[in-house]
């Protein structure tokens, strides 16, 4: 299976799981799987970045925990800049649900991101991130 299609299938499976449970820590296995795909195919970084942007842009959730989880691990500067630009645009156009999702993703780039401990402590404490 194509790596990018596999990525999207994992995102979709994560979304279905969250719809069923509304439990943010349930994204951890999906996030780990995405991080493994990315590390095995780092030459596709620009494509993965586009898929993260697509995922957060089409989301109907107030937060996009899978993207946040991955951003805290990856901390790709180009994605932080893109999320910042998208957030600025959402503010200008009063798109409140987008603002909340994008601010959540931006917060995940920070070392002291509270959700790393509150929701994903078992994973991030083991990784010391």
Coordinates of C-alpha atoms in Angstrom, one line a residue:
X1 CA 0.0 0.0 0.0
X2 CA 1.2 3.5 -0.8
X3 CA 2.7 5.2 2.2
X4 CA 0.6 8.3 1.9
X5 CA -2.6 6.3 1.5
X6 CA -1.6 4.4 4.6
X7 CA -1.1 7.7 6.4
X8 CA -4.6 8.9 5.5
X9 CA -6.1 5.5 6.6
X10 CA -4.5 5.9 10.0
X11 CA -5.9 9.4 10.3
X12 CA -9.3 8.1 9.4
X13 CA -9.1 5.2 11.8
X14 CA -8.1 7.7 14.6
X15 CA -11.0 10.0 13.8
X16 CA -13.4 7.0 14.0
X17 CA -12.0 6.0 17.3
X18 CA -12.3 9.5 18.7
X19 CA -15.9 9.7 17.5
X20 CA -16.6 6.6 19.4
X21 CA -14.8 7.4 22.6
X22 CA -14.1 11.1 22.8
X23 CA -10.9 10.1 24.7
X24 CA -7.8 12.0 23.5
X25 CA -5.3 9.4 24.8
X26 CA -6.9 6.9 22.3
X27 CA -4.9 8.6 19.5
X28 CA -1.5 7.5 20.9
X29 CA -1.3 4.2 19.0
X30 CA -2.3 6.0 15.8
X31 CA 0.2 8.7 16.4
X32 CA 3.0 6.2 17.1
X33 CA 2.1 4.5 13.8
X34 CA 2.3 7.8 11.9
X35 CA 5.6 8.7 13.5
X36 CA 7.0 5.4 12.5
X37 CA 5.8 5.8 8.9
X38 CA 7.4 9.3 8.8
X39 CA 10.7 8.1 10.3
X40 CA 10.8 5.3 7.7
X41 CA 10.0 7.6 4.9
X42 CA 11.6 11.0 5.9
X43 CA 12.2 11.8 2.2
X44 CA 8.4 12.3 2.0
X45 CA 8.5 15.0 4.7
X46 CA 6.9 17.7 2.4
X47 CA 4.0 15.4 1.5
X48 CA 3.5 14.4 5.2
X49 CA 3.4 18.1 6.0
X50 CA 0.7 18.7 3.5
X51 CA -1.3 15.8 4.9
X52 CA -1.1 17.2 8.4
X53 CA -2.4 20.5 7.1
X54 CA -5.2 18.8 5.2
X55 CA -6.1 16.8 8.3
X56 CA -6.4 19.8 10.6
X57 CA -8.1 21.9 7.9
X58 CA -10.9 19.3 7.2
X59 CA -11.4 18.4 10.9
X60 CA -14.7 19.0 12.5
X61 CA -13.3 18.5 16.0
X62 CA -12.6 21.4 18.4
X63 CA -9.1 20.0 18.7
X64 CA -7.2 17.7 16.5
X65 CA -5.4 15.5 19.0
X66 CA -3.7 13.3 16.5
X67 CA -2.1 16.3 14.8
X68 CA -1.2 17.8 18.2
X69 CA 0.4 14.5 19.4
X70 CA 2.5 14.3 16.2
X71 CA 3.5 18.0 16.3
X72 CA 4.8 17.7 19.8
X73 CA 7.0 14.9 18.6
X74 CA 8.1 16.3 15.3
X75 CA 8.3 20.0 15.9
X76 CA 8.7 20.8 12.2
X77 CA 9.3 24.5 11.9
X78 CA 7.6 24.7 8.5
X79 CA 4.4 23.3 9.9
X80 CA 4.5 25.6 12.9
X81 CA 4.8 28.5 10.5
X82 CA 2.0 27.2 8.3
X83 CA -0.3 26.6 11.2
X84 CA 0.4 30.1 12.5
X85 CA -0.4 31.6 9.1
X86 CA -3.6 29.5 8.9
X87 CA -4.5 30.7 12.4
X88 CA -4.0 34.3 11.5
X89 CA -6.2 33.9 8.5
X90 CA -8.9 32.2 10.6
X91 CA -8.8 35.1 13.1
X92 CA -9.2 37.7 10.3
X93 CA -12.2 35.8 9.0
X94 CA -13.7 34.9 12.5
X95 CA -13.6 31.2 11.9
X96 CA -13.7 30.3 15.6
X97 CA -13.6 26.5 15.3
X98 CA -10.6 26.6 13.1
X99 CA -8.8 29.0 15.4
X100 CA -9.3 26.6 18.3
X101 CA -7.9 23.7 16.4
X102 CA -4.9 25.6 15.0
X103 CA -4.1 27.1 18.4
X104 CA -4.2 23.6 19.8
X105 CA -1.7 22.5 17.2
X106 CA 0.5 25.5 17.8
X107 CA 0.6 24.9 21.5
X108 CA 1.8 21.3 20.9
X109 CA 5.1 22.7 19.6
X110 CA 6.0 24.0 23.0
X111 CA 8.2 22.1 25.5
X112 CA 5.7 22.8 28.3
X113 CA 2.6 21.7 26.4
X114 CA 0.2 20.6 29.2
X115 CA -1.5 17.9 27.1
X116 CA 1.8 16.1 26.8
X117 CA 1.5 15.3 30.5
X118 CA -2.3 15.4 31.0
X119 CA -3.3 13.1 28.1
X120 CA -0.1 11.5 26.8
X121 CA 2.2 11.4 29.8
X122 CA 2.9 7.7 29.6
X123 CA 4.3 8.1 26.0
X124 CA 6.1 11.5 26.4
X125 CA 7.5 10.8 29.8
X126 CA 9.0 7.6 28.4
X127 CA 10.5 9.6 25.5
X128 CA 11.6 12.5 27.9
X129 CA 9.9 15.1 25.6

